[in-house]
PDB file of C-alpha atoms in Angstrom:
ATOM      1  CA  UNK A 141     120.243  21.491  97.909  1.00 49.00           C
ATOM      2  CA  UNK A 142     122.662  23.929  96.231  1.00 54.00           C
ATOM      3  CA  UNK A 143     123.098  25.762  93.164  1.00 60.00           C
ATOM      4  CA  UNK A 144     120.053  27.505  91.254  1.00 64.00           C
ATOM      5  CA  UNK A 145     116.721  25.392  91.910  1.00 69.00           C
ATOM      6  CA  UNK A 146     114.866  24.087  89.701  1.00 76.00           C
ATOM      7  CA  UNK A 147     111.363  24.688  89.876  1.00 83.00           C
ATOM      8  CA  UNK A 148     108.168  22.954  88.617  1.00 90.00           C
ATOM      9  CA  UNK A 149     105.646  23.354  85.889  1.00 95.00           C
ATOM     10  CA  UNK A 150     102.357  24.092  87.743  1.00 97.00           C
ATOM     11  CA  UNK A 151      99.748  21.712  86.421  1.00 98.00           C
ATOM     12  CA  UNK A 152      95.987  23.137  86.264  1.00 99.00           C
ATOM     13  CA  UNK A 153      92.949  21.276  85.997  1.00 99.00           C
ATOM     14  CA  UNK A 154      90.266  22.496  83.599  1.00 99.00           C
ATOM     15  CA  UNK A 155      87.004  21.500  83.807  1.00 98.00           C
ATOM     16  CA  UNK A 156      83.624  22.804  81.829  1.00 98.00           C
ATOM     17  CA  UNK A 157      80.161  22.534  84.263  1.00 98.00           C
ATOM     18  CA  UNK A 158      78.515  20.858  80.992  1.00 97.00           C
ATOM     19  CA  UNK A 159      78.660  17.831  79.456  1.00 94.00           C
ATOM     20  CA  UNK A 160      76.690  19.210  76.270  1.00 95.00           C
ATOM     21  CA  UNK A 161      78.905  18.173  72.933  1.00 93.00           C
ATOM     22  CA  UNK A 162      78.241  22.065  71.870  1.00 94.00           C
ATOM     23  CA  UNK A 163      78.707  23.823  75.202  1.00 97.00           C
ATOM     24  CA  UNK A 164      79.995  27.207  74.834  1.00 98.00           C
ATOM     25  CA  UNK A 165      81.176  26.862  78.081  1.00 98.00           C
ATOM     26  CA  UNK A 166      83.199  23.673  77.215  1.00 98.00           C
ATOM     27  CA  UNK A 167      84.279  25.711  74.139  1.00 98.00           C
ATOM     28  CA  UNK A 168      86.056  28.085  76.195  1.00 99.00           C
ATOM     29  CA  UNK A 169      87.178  25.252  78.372  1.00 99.00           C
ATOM     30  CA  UNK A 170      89.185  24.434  75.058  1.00 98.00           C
ATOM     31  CA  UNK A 171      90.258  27.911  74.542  1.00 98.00           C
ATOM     32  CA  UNK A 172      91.477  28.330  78.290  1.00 99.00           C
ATOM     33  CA  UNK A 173      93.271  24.734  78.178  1.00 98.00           C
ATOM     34  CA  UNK A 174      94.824  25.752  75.144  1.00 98.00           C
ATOM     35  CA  UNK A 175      96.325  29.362  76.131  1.00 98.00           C
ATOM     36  CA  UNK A 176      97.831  27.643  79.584  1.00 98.00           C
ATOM     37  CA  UNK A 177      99.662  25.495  77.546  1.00 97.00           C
ATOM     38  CA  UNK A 178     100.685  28.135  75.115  1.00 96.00           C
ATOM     39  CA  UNK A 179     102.553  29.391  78.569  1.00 93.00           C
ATOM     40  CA  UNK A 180     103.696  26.358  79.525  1.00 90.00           C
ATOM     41  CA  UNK A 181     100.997  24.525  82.034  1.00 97.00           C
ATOM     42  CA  UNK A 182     101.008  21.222  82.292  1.00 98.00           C
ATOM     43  CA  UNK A 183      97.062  21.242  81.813  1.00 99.00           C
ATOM     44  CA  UNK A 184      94.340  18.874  82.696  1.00 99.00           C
ATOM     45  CA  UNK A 185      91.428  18.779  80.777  1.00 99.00           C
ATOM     46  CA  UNK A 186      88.017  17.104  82.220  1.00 98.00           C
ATOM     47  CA  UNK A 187      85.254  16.326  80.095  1.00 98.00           C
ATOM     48  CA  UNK A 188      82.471  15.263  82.783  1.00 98.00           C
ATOM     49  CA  UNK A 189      80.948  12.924  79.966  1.00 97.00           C
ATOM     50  CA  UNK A 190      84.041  11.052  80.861  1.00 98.00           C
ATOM     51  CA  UNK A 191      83.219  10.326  84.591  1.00 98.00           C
ATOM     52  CA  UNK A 192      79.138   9.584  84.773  1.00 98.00           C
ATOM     53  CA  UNK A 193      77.975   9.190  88.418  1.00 98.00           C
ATOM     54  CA  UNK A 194      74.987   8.491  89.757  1.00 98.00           C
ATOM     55  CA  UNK A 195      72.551  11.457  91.765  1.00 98.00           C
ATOM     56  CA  UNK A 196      74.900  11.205  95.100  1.00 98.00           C
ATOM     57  CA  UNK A 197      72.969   9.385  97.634  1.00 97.00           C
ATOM     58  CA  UNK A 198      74.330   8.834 101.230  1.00 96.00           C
ATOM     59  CA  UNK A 199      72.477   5.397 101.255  1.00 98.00           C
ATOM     60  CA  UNK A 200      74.402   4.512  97.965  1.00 96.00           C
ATOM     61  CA  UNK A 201      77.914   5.117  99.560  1.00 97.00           C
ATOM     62  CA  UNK A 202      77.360   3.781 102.840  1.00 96.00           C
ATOM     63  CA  UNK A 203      76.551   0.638 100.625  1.00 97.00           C
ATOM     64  CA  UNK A 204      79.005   0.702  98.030  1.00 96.00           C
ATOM     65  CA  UNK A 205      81.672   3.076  98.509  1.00 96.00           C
ATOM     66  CA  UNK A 206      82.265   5.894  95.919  1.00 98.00           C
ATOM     67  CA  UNK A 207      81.869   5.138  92.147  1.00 98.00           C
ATOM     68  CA  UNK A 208      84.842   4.770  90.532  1.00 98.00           C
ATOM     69  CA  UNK A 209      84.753   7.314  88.156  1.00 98.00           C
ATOM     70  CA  UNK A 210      84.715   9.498  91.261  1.00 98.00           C
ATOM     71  CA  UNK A 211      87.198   7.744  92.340  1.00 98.00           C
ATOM     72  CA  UNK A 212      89.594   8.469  89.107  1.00 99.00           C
ATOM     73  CA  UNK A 213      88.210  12.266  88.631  1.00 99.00           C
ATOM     74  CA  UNK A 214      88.713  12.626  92.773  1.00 98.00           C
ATOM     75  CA  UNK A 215      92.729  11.518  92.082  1.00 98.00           C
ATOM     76  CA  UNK A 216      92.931  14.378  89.108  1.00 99.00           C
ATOM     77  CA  UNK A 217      91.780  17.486  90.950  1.00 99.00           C
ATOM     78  CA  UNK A 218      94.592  16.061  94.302  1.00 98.00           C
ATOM     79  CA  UNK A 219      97.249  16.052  91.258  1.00 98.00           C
ATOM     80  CA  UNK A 220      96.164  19.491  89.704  1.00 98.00           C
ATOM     81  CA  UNK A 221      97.848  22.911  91.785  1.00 98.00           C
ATOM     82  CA  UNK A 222      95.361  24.988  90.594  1.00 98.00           C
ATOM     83  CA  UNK A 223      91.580  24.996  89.363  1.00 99.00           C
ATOM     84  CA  UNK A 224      89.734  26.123  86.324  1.00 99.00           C
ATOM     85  CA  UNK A 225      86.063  26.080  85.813  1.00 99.00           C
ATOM     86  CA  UNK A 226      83.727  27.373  83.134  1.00 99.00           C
ATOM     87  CA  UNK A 227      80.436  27.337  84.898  1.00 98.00           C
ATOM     88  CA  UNK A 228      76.877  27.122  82.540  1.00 97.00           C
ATOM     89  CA  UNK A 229      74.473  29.083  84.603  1.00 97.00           C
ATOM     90  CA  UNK A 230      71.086  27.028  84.851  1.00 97.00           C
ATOM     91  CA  UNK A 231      68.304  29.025  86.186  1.00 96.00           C
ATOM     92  CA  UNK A 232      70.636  31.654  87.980  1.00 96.00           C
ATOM     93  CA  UNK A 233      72.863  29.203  89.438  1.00 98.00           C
ATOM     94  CA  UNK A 234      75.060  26.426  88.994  1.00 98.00           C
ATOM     95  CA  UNK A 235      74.430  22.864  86.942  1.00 98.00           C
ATOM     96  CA  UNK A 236      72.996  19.586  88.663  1.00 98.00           C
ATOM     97  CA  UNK A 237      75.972  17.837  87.209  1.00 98.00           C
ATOM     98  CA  UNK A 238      78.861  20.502  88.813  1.00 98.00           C
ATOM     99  CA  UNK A 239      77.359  20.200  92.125  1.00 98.00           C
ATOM    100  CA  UNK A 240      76.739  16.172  91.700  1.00 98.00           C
ATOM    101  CA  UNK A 241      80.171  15.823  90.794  1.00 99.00           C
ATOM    102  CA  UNK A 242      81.445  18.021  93.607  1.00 98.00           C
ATOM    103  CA  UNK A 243      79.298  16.115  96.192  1.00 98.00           C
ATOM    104  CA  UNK A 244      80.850  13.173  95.361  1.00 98.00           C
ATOM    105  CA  UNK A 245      84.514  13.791  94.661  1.00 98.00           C
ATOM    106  CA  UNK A 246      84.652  15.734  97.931  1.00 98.00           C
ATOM    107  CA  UNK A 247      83.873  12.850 100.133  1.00 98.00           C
ATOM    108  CA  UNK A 248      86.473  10.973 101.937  1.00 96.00           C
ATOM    109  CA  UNK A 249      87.167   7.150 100.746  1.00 93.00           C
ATOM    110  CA  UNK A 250      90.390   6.647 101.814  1.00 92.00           C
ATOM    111  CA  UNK A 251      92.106   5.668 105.635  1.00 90.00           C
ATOM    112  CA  UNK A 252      92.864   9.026 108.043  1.00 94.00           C
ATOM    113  CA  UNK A 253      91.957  11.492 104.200  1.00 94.00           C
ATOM    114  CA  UNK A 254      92.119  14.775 104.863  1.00 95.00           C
ATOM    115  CA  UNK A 255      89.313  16.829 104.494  1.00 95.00           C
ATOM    116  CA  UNK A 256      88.227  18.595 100.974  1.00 98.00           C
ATOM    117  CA  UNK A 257      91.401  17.193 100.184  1.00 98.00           C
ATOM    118  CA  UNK A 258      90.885  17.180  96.247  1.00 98.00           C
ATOM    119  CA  UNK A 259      89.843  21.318  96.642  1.00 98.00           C
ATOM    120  CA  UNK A 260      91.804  22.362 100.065  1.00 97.00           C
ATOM    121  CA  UNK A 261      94.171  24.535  99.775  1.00 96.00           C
ATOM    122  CA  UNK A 262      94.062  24.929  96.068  1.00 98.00           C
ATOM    123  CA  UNK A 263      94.043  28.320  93.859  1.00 98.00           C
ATOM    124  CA  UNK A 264      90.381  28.112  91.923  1.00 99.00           C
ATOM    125  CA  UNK A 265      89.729  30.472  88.831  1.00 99.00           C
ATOM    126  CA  UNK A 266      86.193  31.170  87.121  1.00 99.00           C
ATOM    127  CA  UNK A 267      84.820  32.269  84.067  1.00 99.00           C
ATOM    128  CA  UNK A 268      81.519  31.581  81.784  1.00 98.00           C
ATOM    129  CA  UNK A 269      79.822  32.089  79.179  1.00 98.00           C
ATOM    130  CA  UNK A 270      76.300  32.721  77.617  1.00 98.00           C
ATOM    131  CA  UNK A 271      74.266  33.551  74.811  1.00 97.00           C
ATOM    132  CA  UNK A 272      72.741  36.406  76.913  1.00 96.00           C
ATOM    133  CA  UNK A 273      74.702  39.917  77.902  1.00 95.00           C
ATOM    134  CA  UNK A 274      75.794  39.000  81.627  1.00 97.00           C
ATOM    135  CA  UNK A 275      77.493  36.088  80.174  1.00 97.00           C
ATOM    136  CA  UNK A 276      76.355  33.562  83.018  1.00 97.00           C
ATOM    137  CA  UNK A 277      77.462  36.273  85.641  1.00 97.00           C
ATOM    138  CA  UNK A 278      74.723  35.619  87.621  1.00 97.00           C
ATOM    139  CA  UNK A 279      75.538  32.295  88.771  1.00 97.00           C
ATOM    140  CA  UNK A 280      79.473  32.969  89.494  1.00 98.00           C
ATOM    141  CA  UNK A 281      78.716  33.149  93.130  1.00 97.00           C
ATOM    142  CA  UNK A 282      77.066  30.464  93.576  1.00 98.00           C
ATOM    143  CA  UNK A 283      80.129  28.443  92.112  1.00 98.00           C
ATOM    144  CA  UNK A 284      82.059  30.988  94.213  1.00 98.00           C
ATOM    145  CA  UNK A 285      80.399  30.019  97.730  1.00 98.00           C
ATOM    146  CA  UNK A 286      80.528  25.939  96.905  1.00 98.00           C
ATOM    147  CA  UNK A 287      84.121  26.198  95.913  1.00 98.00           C
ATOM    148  CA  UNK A 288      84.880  28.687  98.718  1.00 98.00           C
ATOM    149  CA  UNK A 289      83.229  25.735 101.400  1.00 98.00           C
ATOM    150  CA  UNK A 290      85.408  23.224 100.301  1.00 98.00           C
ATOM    151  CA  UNK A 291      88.691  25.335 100.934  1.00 98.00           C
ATOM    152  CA  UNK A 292      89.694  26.216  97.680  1.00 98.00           C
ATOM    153  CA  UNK A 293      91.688  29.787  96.967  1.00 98.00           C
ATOM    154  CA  UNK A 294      89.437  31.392  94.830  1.00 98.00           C
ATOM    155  CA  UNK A 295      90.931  33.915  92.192  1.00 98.00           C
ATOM    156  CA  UNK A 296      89.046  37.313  92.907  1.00 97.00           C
ATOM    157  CA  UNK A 297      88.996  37.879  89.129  1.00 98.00           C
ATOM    158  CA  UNK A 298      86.018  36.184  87.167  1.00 98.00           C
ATOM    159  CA  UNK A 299      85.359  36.859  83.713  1.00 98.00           C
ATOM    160  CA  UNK A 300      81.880  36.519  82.176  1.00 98.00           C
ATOM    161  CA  UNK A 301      81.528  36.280  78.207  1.00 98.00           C
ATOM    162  CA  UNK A 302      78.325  37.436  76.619  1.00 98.00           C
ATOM    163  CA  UNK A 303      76.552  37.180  72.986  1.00 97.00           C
ATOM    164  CA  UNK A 304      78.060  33.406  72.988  1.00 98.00           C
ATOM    165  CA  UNK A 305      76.833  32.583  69.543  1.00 96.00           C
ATOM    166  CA  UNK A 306      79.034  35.808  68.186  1.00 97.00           C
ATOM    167  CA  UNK A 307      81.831  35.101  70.995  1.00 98.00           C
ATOM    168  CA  UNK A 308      84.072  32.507  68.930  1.00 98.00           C
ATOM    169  CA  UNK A 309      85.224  31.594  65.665  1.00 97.00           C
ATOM    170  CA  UNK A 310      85.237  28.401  63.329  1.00 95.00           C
ATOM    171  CA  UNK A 311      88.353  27.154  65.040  1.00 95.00           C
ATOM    172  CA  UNK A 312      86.923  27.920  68.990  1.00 95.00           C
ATOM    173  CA  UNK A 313      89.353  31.239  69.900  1.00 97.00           C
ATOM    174  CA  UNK A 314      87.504  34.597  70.781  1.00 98.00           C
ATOM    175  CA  UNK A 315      86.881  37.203  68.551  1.00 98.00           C
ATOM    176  CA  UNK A 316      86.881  39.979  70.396  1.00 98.00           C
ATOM    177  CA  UNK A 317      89.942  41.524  72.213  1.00 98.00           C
ATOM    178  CA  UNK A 318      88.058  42.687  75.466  1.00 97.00           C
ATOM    179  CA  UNK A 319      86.934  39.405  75.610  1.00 98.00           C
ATOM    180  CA  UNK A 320      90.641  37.764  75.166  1.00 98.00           C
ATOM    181  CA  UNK A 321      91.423  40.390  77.996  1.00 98.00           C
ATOM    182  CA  UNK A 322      89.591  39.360  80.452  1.00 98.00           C
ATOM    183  CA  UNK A 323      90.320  35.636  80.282  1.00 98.00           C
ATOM    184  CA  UNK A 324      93.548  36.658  80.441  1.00 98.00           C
ATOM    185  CA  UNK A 325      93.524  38.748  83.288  1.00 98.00           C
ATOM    186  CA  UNK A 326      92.166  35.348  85.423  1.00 98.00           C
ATOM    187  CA  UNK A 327      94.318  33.279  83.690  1.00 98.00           C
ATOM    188  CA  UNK A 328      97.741  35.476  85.080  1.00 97.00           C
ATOM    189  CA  UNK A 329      96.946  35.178  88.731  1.00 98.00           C
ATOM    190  CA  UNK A 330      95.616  31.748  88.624  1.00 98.00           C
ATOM    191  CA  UNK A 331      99.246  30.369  86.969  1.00 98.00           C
ATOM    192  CA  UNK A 332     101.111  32.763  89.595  1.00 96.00           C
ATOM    193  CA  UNK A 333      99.440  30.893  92.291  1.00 96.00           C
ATOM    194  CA  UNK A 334      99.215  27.535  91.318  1.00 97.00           C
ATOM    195  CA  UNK A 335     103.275  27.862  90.613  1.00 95.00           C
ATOM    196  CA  UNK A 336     103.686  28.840  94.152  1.00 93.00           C
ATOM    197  CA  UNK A 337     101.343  25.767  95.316  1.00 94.00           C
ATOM    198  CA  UNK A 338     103.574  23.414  92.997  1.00 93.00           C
ATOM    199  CA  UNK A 339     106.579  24.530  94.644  1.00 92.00           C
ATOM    200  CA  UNK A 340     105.975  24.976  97.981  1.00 85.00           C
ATOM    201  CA  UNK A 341     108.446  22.490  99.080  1.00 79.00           C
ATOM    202  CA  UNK A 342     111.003  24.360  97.812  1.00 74.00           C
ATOM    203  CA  UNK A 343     110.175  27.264  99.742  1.00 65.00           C
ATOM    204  CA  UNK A 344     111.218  27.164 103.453  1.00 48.00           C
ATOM    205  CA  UNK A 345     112.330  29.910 106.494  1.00 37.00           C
ATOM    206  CA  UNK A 346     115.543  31.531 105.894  1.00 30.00           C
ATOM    207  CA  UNK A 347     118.120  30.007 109.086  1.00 35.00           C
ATOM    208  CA  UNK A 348     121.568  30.763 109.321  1.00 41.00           C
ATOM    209  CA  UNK A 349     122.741  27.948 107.422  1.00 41.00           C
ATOM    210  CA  UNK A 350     120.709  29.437 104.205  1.00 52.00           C
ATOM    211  CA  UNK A 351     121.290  31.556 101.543  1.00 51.00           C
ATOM    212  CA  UNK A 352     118.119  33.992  99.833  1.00 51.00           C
ATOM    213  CA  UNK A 353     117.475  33.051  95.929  1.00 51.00           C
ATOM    214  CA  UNK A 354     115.279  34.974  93.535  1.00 51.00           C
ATOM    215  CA  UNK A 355     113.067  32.724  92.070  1.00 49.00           C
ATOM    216  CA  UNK A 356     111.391  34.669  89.343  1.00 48.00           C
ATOM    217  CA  UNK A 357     107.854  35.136  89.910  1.00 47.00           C
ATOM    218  CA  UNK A 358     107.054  33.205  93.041  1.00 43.00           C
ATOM    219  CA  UNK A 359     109.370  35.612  95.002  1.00 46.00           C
ATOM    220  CA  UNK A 360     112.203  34.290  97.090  1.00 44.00           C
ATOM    221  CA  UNK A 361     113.577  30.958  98.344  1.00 41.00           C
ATOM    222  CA  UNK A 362     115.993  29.649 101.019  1.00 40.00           C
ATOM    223  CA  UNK A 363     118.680  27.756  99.145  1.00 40.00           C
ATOM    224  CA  UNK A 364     120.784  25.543 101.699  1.00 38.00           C
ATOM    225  CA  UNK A 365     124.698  26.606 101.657  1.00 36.00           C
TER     226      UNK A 365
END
């Protein structure tokens, strides 16, 4: 390899916890999706309505393998670098469908699969949303600890949006700037870190035979002479 490298788009999965048509928190899934591509993200947007799965039951995969909708939502999250949830809190703590869909997408179906391999490894952002003041907070660390488990990089920022009703306007952006702030403020390390992940083949030991490149924001590179 010579000359300046060329280095890749990160690509970022973005997934709401709900599968309500009028989430809030799948409205700022929207939001989210759309200022990552304003940036240039390759972005991946999940809607779980699109993957149904049955209540995971050990009996049920022993018997029949994994669903493939898990199957097809499982091979999304391995192509994503980077992770971005909008998590409904449901009595303090996270939704029956996020931890269904987790429980099933993190189970091996393949020959010699690495573990967690659709979360290992990978940078994880959250945020939510609520019609109440904490904004969902209250159920961040519980996403948090699951996430953390299956080996996921989790983005110390978290951003919690209150008054939900007030929070948006006709076309889905935020209203206020605090609010716009915050997101942000996940959003900035999340991208820096899932651009590393996406081009961590191109980053190797300096040797002898190597020459140091800046590479913008991911730091330095080895570049072969």
């Amino acid at each position: 390899m010579s000359g300046t490298p060329v280095f890749k788009k990160p690509t970022v999965l973005v997934c709401s916890g709900s599968c309500r048509s009028k989430s809030f928190n799948k409205q700022l899934a929207v939001y989210s999706a759309n200022l990552l591509k304003e940036i240039d993200v390759n972005v991946i947007y999940i809607d779980l309505r699109d993957y149904p799965m049955p209540v995971y039951n050990g009996d049920d995969e022993e018997e029949t393998g994994l669903p493939q909708s898990a199957k097809d939502l499982k091979q999304k999250f391995i192509e994503s670098d980077g992770l971005l949830f909008t998590c409904p809190e449901y009595n303090g703590s996270v939704t029956a469908l996020f931890k269904n869909t987790v429980d099933w997408i993190s189970r091996p179906h393949m020959k010699d699969e690495p573990t967690y391999v659709a979360f290992k490894g990978k940078a994880a952002a959250l945020l939510s949303t609520s019609p109440g003041g904490l904004g969902g907070l209250r159920s961040l660390h519980h996403y948090r600890e699951i996430l953390t488990n299956l080996g996921c990089n989790i983005i110390a920022n978290q951003a919690a949006v209150g008054g939900a009703y007030k929070a948006f306007d006709d076309k889905g952006d935020l209203l206020l700037d605090s609010h716009k702030n915050m997101v942000t403020q996940v959003l900035q390390p999340l991208v820096k870190i899932s651009g590393f992940n996406a081009n961590q083949e191109m980053v190797c030991s300096l040797q002898n035979s190597q020459a140091e490149r800046p590479c913008g924001e991911y730091g330095y590179i080895a570049i072969a002479k």
